[in-house]
Coordinates of C-alpha atoms in Angstrom, one line a residue:
Chain I
M169 CA -76.2 -47.3 -42.7
S170 CA -78.7 -49.3 -41.0
V171 CA -80.4 -53.0 -39.7
A172 CA -83.6 -53.8 -40.6
V173 CA -85.6 -56.8 -39.5
C174 CA -88.4 -57.5 -41.0
D175 CA -90.7 -60.4 -40.0
L176 CA -88.0 -62.6 -38.9
A177 CA -89.0 -65.6 -37.8
F178 CA -86.0 -68.8 -36.9
S179 CA -86.8 -72.2 -35.9
Y180 CA -84.4 -75.3 -34.8
G181 CA -85.8 -78.2 -36.3
R182 CA -89.7 -78.1 -35.9
R183 CA -89.1 -75.6 -32.6
P184 CA -90.0 -72.0 -33.9
V185 CA -87.9 -69.7 -31.7
L186 CA -88.1 -66.6 -33.4
R187 CA -91.6 -65.2 -34.7
G188 CA -92.6 -62.3 -36.9
V189 CA -89.9 -60.0 -35.6
G190 CA -88.9 -56.5 -37.1
F191 CA -87.6 -53.1 -36.3
T192 CA -84.3 -51.4 -37.3
A193 CA -81.6 -49.4 -35.6
E194 CA -80.2 -46.8 -36.8
R195 CA -76.6 -45.3 -36.4
G196 CA -76.6 -43.0 -33.7
E197 CA -78.1 -45.4 -31.7
L198 CA -77.8 -47.5 -29.1
L199 CA -80.8 -50.6 -29.1
C200 CA -80.7 -52.9 -25.9
V201 CA -82.6 -56.2 -27.0
L202 CA -84.5 -57.3 -23.9
G203 CA -86.4 -61.0 -22.9
P204 CA -85.8 -63.9 -20.1
N205 CA -82.8 -66.6 -20.7
G206 CA -83.2 -68.7 -24.1
V207 CA -86.1 -66.3 -25.4
G208 CA -84.1 -66.0 -29.1
K209 CA -82.3 -62.8 -28.2
S210 CA -78.4 -64.8 -29.2
T211 CA -80.5 -66.6 -32.4
L212 CA -81.4 -63.0 -33.4
F213 CA -78.3 -62.0 -33.2
G214 CA -76.8 -64.6 -35.7
C215 CA -79.3 -64.3 -38.0
I216 CA -78.4 -60.3 -38.3
L217 CA -75.3 -61.6 -38.4
G218 CA -75.4 -63.9 -41.3
L219 CA -74.6 -67.4 -39.0
L220 CA -77.8 -68.8 -38.8
S221 CA -80.1 -68.7 -42.0
P222 CA -84.0 -67.7 -41.0
S223 CA -86.7 -69.7 -41.3
G224 CA -88.5 -66.6 -43.1
G225 CA -88.7 -63.0 -43.4
E226 CA -85.7 -60.9 -43.9
V227 CA -82.6 -58.9 -42.5
L228 CA -81.6 -56.3 -44.5
V229 CA -78.0 -54.4 -43.6
D230 CA -78.1 -51.1 -45.8
G231 CA -81.1 -52.2 -48.1
R232 CA -79.2 -55.6 -49.0
R233 CA -80.3 -59.3 -47.6
V234 CA -77.9 -60.2 -45.6
E235 CA -77.3 -63.5 -47.0
G236 CA -76.0 -62.1 -50.1
I237 CA -73.6 -60.6 -49.0
P238 CA -70.5 -62.2 -48.9
A239 CA -68.5 -62.5 -44.9
R240 CA -65.2 -60.5 -46.2
E241 CA -67.5 -57.6 -47.2
L242 CA -70.4 -57.8 -44.4
A243 CA -67.4 -57.7 -41.6
R244 CA -66.9 -54.3 -43.0
K245 CA -70.0 -52.8 -42.1
L246 CA -71.4 -55.0 -38.8
A247 CA -68.8 -56.5 -36.4
Y248 CA -69.7 -58.6 -33.7
V249 CA -68.6 -58.8 -29.7
P250 CA -68.8 -62.3 -28.2
Q251 CA -69.2 -62.5 -24.4
S252 CA -65.7 -62.7 -22.9
H253 CA -64.1 -66.0 -24.2
A254 CA -60.9 -68.2 -23.5
P255 CA -59.3 -68.9 -26.7
T256 CA -56.7 -71.9 -27.0
F257 CA -53.9 -69.6 -27.1
N258 CA -52.9 -66.8 -25.1
Y259 CA -52.4 -64.0 -27.5
S260 CA -51.2 -60.7 -26.8
V261 CA -54.3 -58.6 -26.5
S262 CA -52.7 -55.9 -29.2
D263 CA -52.8 -59.2 -31.5
M264 CA -56.5 -59.8 -31.0
V265 CA -57.6 -55.9 -31.7
L266 CA -55.6 -56.6 -34.7
M267 CA -57.6 -59.6 -35.4
G268 CA -60.6 -56.7 -36.0
T269 CA -58.2 -55.4 -39.1
T270 CA -58.6 -58.7 -41.1
A271 CA -61.7 -58.2 -43.2
R272 CA -59.3 -55.2 -44.5
V273 CA -56.0 -57.2 -45.2
G274 CA -55.4 -59.2 -48.4
G275 CA -56.9 -62.7 -48.2
I276 CA -52.8 -63.8 -48.6
S277 CA -51.5 -61.1 -46.5
S278 CA -50.7 -59.9 -42.5
P279 CA -51.7 -57.1 -41.2
G280 CA -49.3 -53.6 -42.5
A281 CA -48.4 -50.7 -40.4
E282 CA -51.8 -49.2 -41.8
H283 CA -53.4 -52.0 -39.8
I284 CA -51.5 -51.7 -36.9
R285 CA -52.1 -47.7 -36.0
A286 CA -55.7 -49.0 -36.8
A287 CA -55.6 -51.6 -33.4
A288 CA -53.5 -49.0 -31.9
R289 CA -56.3 -46.3 -32.1
S290 CA -59.2 -48.6 -31.1
M291 CA -57.1 -49.6 -27.8
E292 CA -56.4 -46.3 -27.3
R293 CA -60.2 -45.1 -28.0
V294 CA -61.8 -47.7 -24.8
G295 CA -58.6 -46.8 -22.9
I296 CA -56.9 -50.0 -23.0
S297 CA -53.7 -48.8 -24.5
H298 CA -51.3 -49.9 -21.8
L299 CA -52.4 -53.7 -21.8
A300 CA -51.1 -53.5 -25.4
E301 CA -48.5 -56.4 -24.4
R302 CA -50.3 -58.0 -21.5
G303 CA -52.0 -61.4 -22.7
Y304 CA -55.5 -61.9 -23.4
M305 CA -56.0 -64.7 -20.6
R306 CA -54.0 -63.0 -18.3
I307 CA -56.3 -60.1 -17.8
S308 CA -59.9 -59.0 -16.0
G309 CA -63.2 -59.8 -17.6
G310 CA -63.9 -56.2 -18.3
E311 CA -60.3 -55.7 -19.6
R312 CA -61.0 -58.7 -22.2
Q313 CA -65.0 -57.2 -22.8
L314 CA -63.4 -53.6 -23.6
T315 CA -60.3 -55.8 -25.5
L316 CA -63.1 -57.2 -27.5
I317 CA -65.0 -53.8 -28.0
A318 CA -61.7 -52.6 -29.6
R319 CA -61.3 -55.1 -31.9
A320 CA -64.5 -54.5 -33.1
L321 CA -63.9 -50.8 -33.5
A322 CA -60.2 -51.7 -35.2
Q323 CA -63.2 -53.6 -37.8
R324 CA -64.2 -50.4 -38.4
A325 CA -68.1 -51.4 -38.9
D326 CA -70.9 -49.2 -38.7
I327 CA -72.8 -51.3 -36.4
I328 CA -71.7 -53.2 -33.1
I329 CA -73.6 -56.2 -32.3
M330 CA -72.9 -57.2 -29.0
D331 CA -73.7 -60.4 -26.7
E332 CA -74.4 -59.5 -23.5
P333 CA -70.9 -57.3 -23.4
T334 CA -72.3 -56.5 -19.4
A335 CA -72.2 -60.2 -18.1
N336 CA -70.0 -61.8 -15.4
L337 CA -68.2 -58.2 -14.8
D338 CA -68.5 -56.2 -11.6
Y339 CA -70.3 -53.6 -10.9
G340 CA -67.7 -51.2 -12.2
N341 CA -66.7 -52.5 -14.8
Q342 CA -70.4 -52.9 -16.2
L343 CA -70.8 -49.3 -15.9
R344 CA -67.3 -48.7 -17.3
V345 CA -68.2 -50.4 -20.0
L346 CA -71.6 -49.5 -21.0
K347 CA -70.2 -45.9 -21.0
C348 CA -68.1 -46.5 -23.6
V349 CA -70.5 -48.2 -25.6
K350 CA -72.7 -45.2 -25.1
E351 CA -70.1 -42.6 -26.2
L352 CA -69.5 -44.7 -28.8
A353 CA -73.3 -45.1 -30.6
R354 CA -72.8 -40.8 -29.6
E355 CA -70.3 -41.1 -32.7
G356 CA -72.0 -42.3 -35.0
L357 CA -72.0 -46.1 -34.8
A358 CA -75.1 -48.3 -34.6
V359 CA -75.4 -50.3 -31.4
I360 CA -76.8 -53.4 -30.6
Q361 CA -76.5 -55.4 -27.6
S362 CA -78.3 -57.8 -25.3
T363 CA -79.0 -57.1 -21.6
H364 CA -80.5 -58.5 -18.7
N365 CA -80.8 -55.3 -16.8
P366 CA -83.9 -52.9 -17.1
D367 CA -82.0 -50.0 -16.0
H368 CA -79.0 -50.4 -18.3
A369 CA -82.0 -49.8 -20.4
F370 CA -83.4 -46.8 -18.7
L371 CA -79.5 -45.7 -18.2
F372 CA -77.6 -45.9 -22.1
A373 CA -80.1 -46.6 -24.3
D374 CA -81.9 -45.0 -27.2
K375 CA -84.4 -47.7 -27.9
A376 CA -85.2 -50.8 -26.9
L377 CA -86.4 -54.0 -27.3
A378 CA -88.5 -56.8 -25.5
L379 CA -88.9 -60.4 -26.7
R380 CA -91.0 -62.7 -25.4
D381 CA -92.6 -65.9 -26.7
G382 CA -90.2 -65.0 -29.9
R383 CA -92.3 -61.9 -30.7
V384 CA -91.8 -58.4 -29.9
A385 CA -93.5 -57.0 -26.7
A386 CA -92.5 -54.1 -26.7
F387 CA -89.8 -51.8 -29.0
G388 CA -89.0 -48.1 -28.6
P389 CA -87.6 -45.1 -26.0
P390 CA -86.4 -47.3 -22.8
D391 CA -89.3 -44.5 -21.1
E392 CA -92.2 -45.7 -23.4
A393 CA -91.3 -49.3 -23.9
I394 CA -90.6 -50.4 -20.8
T395 CA -93.3 -50.8 -18.4
E396 CA -93.8 -52.5 -15.0
E397 CA -96.5 -55.1 -17.0
L398 CA -94.2 -55.4 -19.6
I399 CA -91.5 -56.8 -17.0
A400 CA -94.2 -59.2 -15.0
S401 CA -94.7 -60.5 -18.0
L402 CA -91.0 -60.7 -19.3
Y403 CA -89.3 -62.0 -16.0
G404 CA -91.9 -63.2 -14.1
V405 CA -90.6 -60.7 -11.0
H406 CA -93.1 -57.7 -10.1
V407 CA -91.3 -54.1 -10.0
R408 CA -92.2 -50.3 -9.1
L409 CA -90.5 -47.8 -12.0
C410 CA -89.6 -44.5 -10.0
R411 CA -88.4 -41.3 -11.0
T412 CA -85.4 -40.3 -9.7
E413 CA -84.4 -36.4 -8.6
G414 CA -83.0 -36.3 -12.4
G415 CA -85.8 -37.1 -14.1
A416 CA -84.6 -40.5 -15.5
T417 CA -86.6 -44.2 -14.3
R418 CA -85.3 -47.2 -12.5
C419 CA -86.5 -50.1 -11.6
E420 CA -87.2 -51.0 -7.6
P421 CA -88.1 -54.5 -7.2
I422 CA -91.0 -55.7 -5.4
I423 CA -89.8 -58.5 -2.9
Chain E
M291 CA -36.1 -64.6 -36.7
I292 CA -33.3 -62.8 -38.3
F293 CA -31.2 -65.3 -35.4
L294 CA -32.8 -68.1 -35.9
F295 CA -32.0 -67.7 -39.8
T296 CA -28.6 -67.4 -39.3
L297 CA -28.9 -70.1 -36.2
V298 CA -29.8 -72.4 -39.0
I299 CA -27.3 -71.5 -41.7
A300 CA -24.7 -71.2 -39.4
G301 CA -25.8 -75.1 -38.5
I302 CA -25.7 -76.2 -42.0
L303 CA -21.9 -75.0 -42.1
V304 CA -20.8 -76.6 -39.0
S305 CA -22.9 -79.5 -40.2
L306 CA -21.3 -79.9 -43.3
T307 CA -18.1 -80.4 -41.9
I308 CA -18.0 -82.9 -39.3
G309 CA -19.1 -86.4 -39.9
R310 CA -17.2 -90.2 -40.0
Y311 CA -14.6 -88.6 -43.0
P312 CA -14.5 -84.7 -41.4
M313 CA -13.6 -81.9 -43.5
S314 CA -11.7 -79.0 -42.9
P315 CA -14.5 -75.2 -43.6
A316 CA -11.4 -74.4 -46.0
Q317 CA -12.3 -78.0 -48.0
V318 CA -15.8 -77.7 -47.9
F319 CA -15.7 -74.6 -49.0
S320 CA -13.5 -74.8 -52.0
A321 CA -16.0 -77.9 -53.3
L322 CA -18.9 -75.8 -53.0
R323 CA -17.4 -72.8 -55.3
A324 CA -16.1 -75.4 -57.6
R325 CA -19.7 -77.0 -57.8
A326 CA -21.2 -73.8 -58.0
A327 CA -18.4 -72.5 -60.8
E328 CA -19.1 -75.6 -63.2
F329 CA -23.0 -74.7 -62.4
L330 CA -22.9 -71.3 -64.1
R331 CA -20.1 -72.4 -66.5
L332 CA -17.1 -70.2 -65.1
P333 CA -13.9 -71.4 -65.3
I334 CA -13.2 -73.7 -62.1
P335 CA -11.4 -72.0 -59.8
S336 CA -7.5 -73.4 -58.6
A337 CA -8.8 -75.3 -55.5
G338 CA -6.5 -74.7 -52.6
A339 CA -7.7 -77.1 -50.4
A340 CA -9.6 -79.5 -52.3
L341 CA -11.0 -83.0 -51.8
T342 CA -10.2 -86.5 -53.0
D343 CA -12.6 -86.9 -55.3
Q344 CA -14.1 -90.1 -53.2
M345 CA -14.6 -87.4 -50.6
R346 CA -15.9 -85.0 -53.2
A347 CA -18.7 -87.9 -53.9
L348 CA -19.8 -88.3 -50.1
F349 CA -20.0 -84.7 -50.0
F350 CA -22.8 -83.8 -52.9
N351 CA -23.9 -87.3 -52.8
A352 CA -24.7 -87.9 -49.3
R353 CA -23.9 -85.5 -47.0
L354 CA -25.3 -82.2 -48.5
P355 CA -28.6 -83.8 -49.2
R356 CA -28.8 -85.4 -45.9
I357 CA -28.5 -82.1 -44.0
L358 CA -30.4 -80.6 -46.4
L359 CA -33.2 -82.8 -46.1
S360 CA -32.8 -82.8 -42.3
C361 CA -33.6 -79.4 -42.5
L362 CA -36.2 -79.7 -44.8
V363 CA -38.0 -82.3 -42.7
G364 CA -37.5 -80.6 -39.3
C365 CA -38.9 -77.6 -41.0
C366 CA -42.0 -79.3 -42.7
L367 CA -43.2 -81.2 -39.6
S368 CA -43.1 -78.3 -37.5
A369 CA -44.7 -76.0 -39.5
A370 CA -47.8 -78.6 -40.0
G371 CA -47.6 -79.5 -36.4
A372 CA -48.3 -75.3 -35.6
S373 CA -50.7 -75.5 -38.1
Y374 CA -52.7 -78.5 -36.9
Q375 CA -52.6 -76.5 -33.6
G376 CA -53.9 -73.9 -35.0
V377 CA -57.1 -75.1 -37.1
F378 CA -58.1 -78.2 -34.4
Q379 CA -57.7 -75.2 -31.8
N380 CA -55.2 -78.2 -30.1
P381 CA -52.2 -77.3 -28.2
M382 CA -51.7 -80.7 -28.3
A383 CA -52.1 -81.3 -32.2
S384 CA -49.0 -82.6 -34.3
P385 CA -48.6 -83.9 -37.5
D386 CA -49.7 -87.3 -37.7
I387 CA -53.0 -86.2 -35.6
L388 CA -54.8 -87.1 -39.0
G389 CA -53.0 -90.3 -39.8
A390 CA -50.6 -88.8 -42.7
S391 CA -47.6 -90.7 -40.5
S392 CA -49.7 -94.2 -40.0
G393 CA -50.3 -94.0 -43.7
A394 CA -47.4 -93.7 -44.9
A395 CA -45.8 -96.2 -43.0
V396 CA -48.5 -98.9 -44.5
G397 CA -47.6 -97.7 -47.6
A398 CA -43.9 -97.6 -47.0
A399 CA -43.6 -101.4 -45.6
L400 CA -46.0 -102.9 -48.6
A401 CA -43.2 -101.7 -50.5
I402 CA -40.2 -103.0 -48.7
L403 CA -42.5 -106.3 -48.6
L404 CA -43.0 -106.4 -51.6
E405 CA -39.2 -105.6 -52.2
L406 CA -39.4 -103.1 -54.3
D407 CA -36.8 -100.3 -54.7
A408 CA -35.5 -97.0 -52.5
R409 CA -37.5 -94.4 -54.9
M410 CA -40.9 -97.0 -54.9
V411 CA -41.0 -97.0 -51.3
M412 CA -41.1 -92.9 -51.1
L413 CA -43.7 -93.4 -54.0
F414 CA -45.5 -95.6 -52.2
A415 CA -45.2 -94.2 -48.6
F416 CA -46.4 -90.6 -50.0
G417 CA -48.9 -91.9 -51.6
T418 CA -51.1 -94.2 -49.2
S419 CA -50.3 -90.9 -46.3
L420 CA -52.1 -88.6 -49.0
M421 CA -54.4 -91.6 -49.9
T422 CA -55.6 -92.0 -45.8
I423 CA -55.8 -88.6 -45.4
A424 CA -58.5 -87.7 -48.3
A425 CA -60.3 -90.6 -46.5
V426 CA -60.6 -89.1 -43.8
M427 CA -61.7 -85.8 -45.1
L428 CA -64.2 -87.7 -47.2
I429 CA -65.2 -89.6 -43.6
S430 CA -65.4 -86.7 -41.7
G431 CA -67.7 -85.0 -44.4
A432 CA -70.4 -87.3 -44.7
A433 CA -70.5 -87.1 -40.8
Q434 CA -72.7 -85.6 -37.8
G435 CA -71.7 -83.6 -35.4
N436 CA -68.8 -81.2 -34.4
R437 CA -66.9 -80.6 -37.3
L438 CA -63.3 -80.5 -35.4
L439 CA -64.4 -83.2 -33.7
R440 CA -65.6 -85.4 -36.2
I441 CA -62.3 -84.7 -38.4
V442 CA -60.0 -85.7 -35.5
L443 CA -61.6 -88.9 -34.8
A444 CA -61.9 -90.5 -38.3
G445 CA -58.4 -89.6 -38.2
I446 CA -57.8 -91.6 -35.1
M447 CA -59.7 -94.3 -36.7
A448 CA -57.7 -94.0 -40.5
S449 CA -54.6 -93.8 -38.0
S450 CA -55.6 -97.5 -35.8
L451 CA -56.3 -99.2 -39.2
C452 CA -53.0 -98.0 -41.1
N453 CA -51.5 -99.1 -38.0
A454 CA -53.6 -102.2 -38.2
G455 CA -52.4 -103.1 -41.9
T456 CA -48.8 -102.1 -41.0
S457 CA -48.7 -104.5 -38.2
F458 CA -50.1 -107.4 -40.5
I459 CA -47.4 -106.7 -42.9
K460 CA -44.8 -107.1 -40.3
L461 CA -46.5 -110.6 -39.6
V462 CA -45.9 -111.8 -42.8
A463 CA -42.8 -110.3 -43.9
D464 CA -39.4 -112.4 -44.0
P465 CA -37.9 -112.2 -40.6
N466 CA -34.5 -112.1 -41.6
N467 CA -34.3 -109.3 -43.9
I468 CA -37.5 -107.4 -44.9
L469 CA -38.7 -107.8 -41.3
P470 CA -35.8 -105.2 -40.4
E471 CA -36.0 -103.3 -43.3
I472 CA -39.0 -102.2 -42.6
S473 CA -38.5 -101.5 -38.8
Y474 CA -35.9 -99.5 -39.4
W475 CA -37.8 -97.4 -41.8
L476 CA -40.8 -96.7 -39.0
M477 CA -38.0 -96.2 -36.5
G478 CA -37.5 -92.8 -39.0
S479 CA -34.1 -92.4 -40.5
L480 CA -32.0 -89.9 -42.5
A481 CA -29.3 -92.2 -43.2
K482 CA -30.7 -93.5 -46.8
T483 CA -30.7 -90.1 -48.1
R484 CA -29.6 -89.5 -51.8
P485 CA -30.3 -86.2 -53.7
D486 CA -33.1 -87.7 -55.4
A487 CA -34.8 -87.8 -52.3
L488 CA -34.2 -84.1 -51.7
A489 CA -35.6 -83.7 -55.3
F490 CA -38.5 -86.1 -54.7
A491 CA -39.7 -84.0 -51.6
A492 CA -38.8 -80.6 -52.1
V493 CA -41.9 -80.2 -54.7
P494 CA -44.5 -80.8 -52.2
M495 CA -42.5 -79.1 -49.7
A496 CA -42.5 -76.0 -51.0
L497 CA -46.0 -76.6 -52.5
G498 CA -47.3 -76.6 -48.8
L499 CA -44.7 -74.5 -47.1
A500 CA -45.4 -71.7 -49.3
P501 CA -49.4 -71.3 -48.7
L502 CA -48.9 -71.5 -45.0
L503 CA -46.5 -69.1 -45.0
M504 CA -49.4 -67.1 -47.0
L505 CA -52.2 -68.1 -44.6
R506 CA -50.5 -67.3 -41.2
W507 CA -52.4 -64.3 -40.2
R508 CA -55.5 -66.0 -40.7
I509 CA -54.7 -69.2 -38.8
N510 CA -55.2 -66.7 -35.8
I511 CA -58.3 -66.5 -37.2
L512 CA -59.0 -69.9 -36.9
T513 CA -58.2 -70.7 -33.6
L514 CA -60.9 -68.7 -32.1
S515 CA -64.5 -69.8 -33.0
D516 CA -66.3 -70.8 -36.4
E517 CA -68.8 -68.0 -35.8
E518 CA -66.8 -65.3 -34.8
A519 CA -63.9 -66.0 -37.2
R520 CA -67.0 -65.4 -39.7
T521 CA -67.9 -62.5 -38.3
L522 CA -64.0 -61.0 -38.6
G523 CA -64.5 -61.8 -42.9
V524 CA -63.1 -65.0 -41.9
N525 CA -64.5 -68.2 -44.1
A526 CA -63.4 -70.4 -41.6
G527 CA -64.1 -73.5 -43.4
A528 CA -62.1 -72.7 -46.6
V529 CA -59.2 -71.6 -45.1
R530 CA -59.3 -74.5 -42.8
A531 CA -59.5 -76.9 -45.4
A532 CA -56.6 -75.2 -47.1
V533 CA -54.1 -75.1 -44.2
I534 CA -55.3 -79.2 -43.6
V535 CA -54.4 -80.1 -47.1
C536 CA -50.6 -78.0 -47.0
A537 CA -49.8 -79.3 -43.8
T538 CA -51.0 -82.7 -44.9
L539 CA -48.7 -82.3 -48.3
V540 CA -45.5 -80.9 -46.4
T541 CA -46.0 -83.9 -43.4
A542 CA -46.6 -86.7 -46.4
A543 CA -43.7 -85.6 -48.0
S544 CA -41.7 -85.9 -45.2
V545 CA -42.3 -88.9 -44.1
S546 CA -42.1 -90.3 -47.0
V547 CA -38.3 -89.9 -47.3
S548 CA -37.3 -90.0 -43.1
G549 CA -39.6 -92.9 -42.4
L550 CA -41.6 -91.6 -38.6
I551 CA -40.1 -89.0 -37.0
G552 CA -42.1 -88.1 -34.4
W553 CA -41.6 -85.4 -31.4
V554 CA -40.4 -82.4 -33.6
G555 CA -43.9 -81.5 -34.7
L556 CA -45.2 -80.8 -31.7
M557 CA -41.8 -80.2 -29.7
A558 CA -40.6 -77.3 -32.3
P559 CA -43.9 -75.6 -32.5
H560 CA -44.3 -74.9 -28.7
L561 CA -40.5 -73.8 -28.3
A562 CA -41.0 -71.2 -31.0
R563 CA -44.6 -69.8 -28.9
K564 CA -42.0 -69.2 -26.1
L565 CA -39.6 -67.6 -28.2
V566 CA -41.7 -65.4 -30.2
G567 CA -45.9 -66.5 -29.1
N568 CA -48.5 -67.4 -30.1
N569 CA -49.1 -65.0 -33.2
Y570 CA -48.9 -67.1 -36.8
R571 CA -47.4 -63.9 -38.4
H572 CA -44.4 -64.9 -36.4
L573 CA -44.8 -68.2 -35.2
M574 CA -45.2 -69.7 -38.8
P575 CA -41.3 -68.9 -39.7
A576 CA -40.4 -69.2 -36.2
S577 CA -41.4 -72.4 -36.6
M578 CA -40.1 -73.9 -39.4
L579 CA -36.8 -72.3 -38.8
T580 CA -36.7 -74.3 -34.9
G581 CA -38.1 -77.1 -36.7
A582 CA -35.7 -76.8 -38.8
L583 CA -32.5 -76.0 -36.1
F584 CA -33.8 -79.1 -33.9
L585 CA -33.4 -82.1 -36.8
L586 CA -30.6 -80.8 -38.4
V587 CA -29.3 -80.6 -34.7
V588 CA -30.5 -84.1 -33.5
D589 CA -29.0 -86.2 -37.0
N590 CA -25.6 -84.8 -36.5
V591 CA -25.4 -86.1 -33.3
S592 CA -27.7 -89.4 -34.5
R593 CA -24.7 -89.9 -37.7
N594 CA -22.0 -88.8 -35.0
L595 CA -22.2 -89.8 -31.7
L596 CA -21.4 -93.9 -32.3
L597 CA -19.9 -95.9 -35.0
T598 CA -23.1 -97.5 -35.9
E599 CA -26.4 -94.9 -36.6
I600 CA -28.7 -94.1 -34.2
P601 CA -32.2 -93.7 -35.8
I602 CA -33.5 -90.7 -35.7
G603 CA -36.9 -91.5 -34.6
I604 CA -35.4 -92.7 -31.5
L605 CA -33.3 -89.7 -30.5
T606 CA -35.7 -87.3 -31.0
A607 CA -38.3 -89.2 -28.5
V608 CA -35.2 -89.4 -26.3
V609 CA -34.7 -85.6 -26.5
G610 CA -37.8 -84.9 -26.8
A611 CA -39.7 -86.2 -23.9
P612 CA -38.2 -84.7 -21.5
F613 CA -37.5 -81.2 -23.1
F614 CA -41.6 -81.1 -23.1
I615 CA -42.0 -81.8 -20.1
W616 CA -39.5 -78.9 -18.7
L617 CA -41.4 -77.1 -21.6
I618 CA -45.2 -77.4 -20.1
S619 CA -43.8 -77.3 -16.5
R620 CA -42.0 -74.4 -16.5
K621 CA -43.5 -71.8 -14.3
K622 CA -45.9 -70.0 -16.4
E623 CA -44.4 -66.1 -16.9
S624 CA -47.0 -63.6 -15.4
I625 CA -47.9 -60.8 -18.8

């Protein structure tokens, strides 16, 4: 199970967004995608998920071009965790998670006992079983994010794509969500997530991918890929990278 | 759900006994049993509490079909309302959102203007209703921009065009006999129900309701964004199109036999949401049953409250508006 992005290009009309983007993500890996707002992180995810058609290059899931895989089959390989949102109707948390099983439910039937068990397991896995009967619109942002992660787990895909899973979360929830994501990668899933915080990449990621002007600015293990110069060129701010006593790397902004 | 179903059956049985000419439960039962025996070619049981021939004719040609039709129409309008609410991600959507009702109205008005018989009025209404929706889908397919928004906008345009047509027909209609008949049709009524109306409507209704029941889990997915639906393995465009076609079919079939009955399609699904929640797996059957029960009760009031019939469309609005205000102003339970 792997995702390979080869020489990917994408443009909205005449405006090129992505050019020559290439990288791979394997099972058991957590890949963090860094880059300033509007650099094309969401566009990249759209291409990987088969929602957008690239103007050049290709995305391979298990060696097959993603455009050629029917939605139902793709959903069994690739799950997507959007930023927590407010749907039109207030579903219970357990119903929301159960929706993840849809790709494994017959076209004209409803989820059965087996799918309900799978949904219950994935809620337990991310620690939200106690929320099962609560309304999705009545829980906190962090709990919603965990619900969407549980939904992706119920989908039983091997690759999970997450669009800024920690956006709009408080400090504690950010760390809880990231810890959960890290554990999922340890258990053998491939996780690709976008983030705005380089420290998250240092803390949790196995690989970091930095995008600048629609191109790959750096790719590799976070300690090697992320440098002071890279952050200055990505975000236009200056930081100093420090070593902690435990030997980990952290950003310290120079203000 | 079983409770709702039992309630509908009980409602039908009670309704059968009440009316201008009251019949006892025993009489109703023996008449039904005699008809069933006749149908199955069994010896006709000796009737203990038989109805007169006249009463029997009334029962089988007017009361029974009318009661069944009120349930079916309520069921269909409510199912269509629930479906549209889901696929348009809009809790305020109702069966006439795409112009199915306005389309049926112009066809019915035209048929009445041409002094065609009741069956042709039904056929005209059904035909123009489907044509209107086909036009709406074609226009929205050609238009640019947000898909959901342009379908709804095309529906609003088609509705207002059809309303203009209906108004024009009313203007040129003979005010002594044709115009009142058109107005009466537009108010919605089940008073003229005959057995053939039931037979006419039942087929498209069944053809539409069955797929809606089968696709009900997937309607949940459609209430999310299309991109999200796709990543969950659902082709949103195709499922949405199928749901719209089915919901429109049952709406057109209902409106063509009953005239314009408002509010059911908005209110019954919301009542069902309060009862079983928003998951369409339970919501769809619950909406159907709630709609059937609601229209059955309202039609009973319509035919029994006053000596002259009150058109049911007026009653549903009278009952529906305050009920809806109560429903939306109730404190939200904090779950």
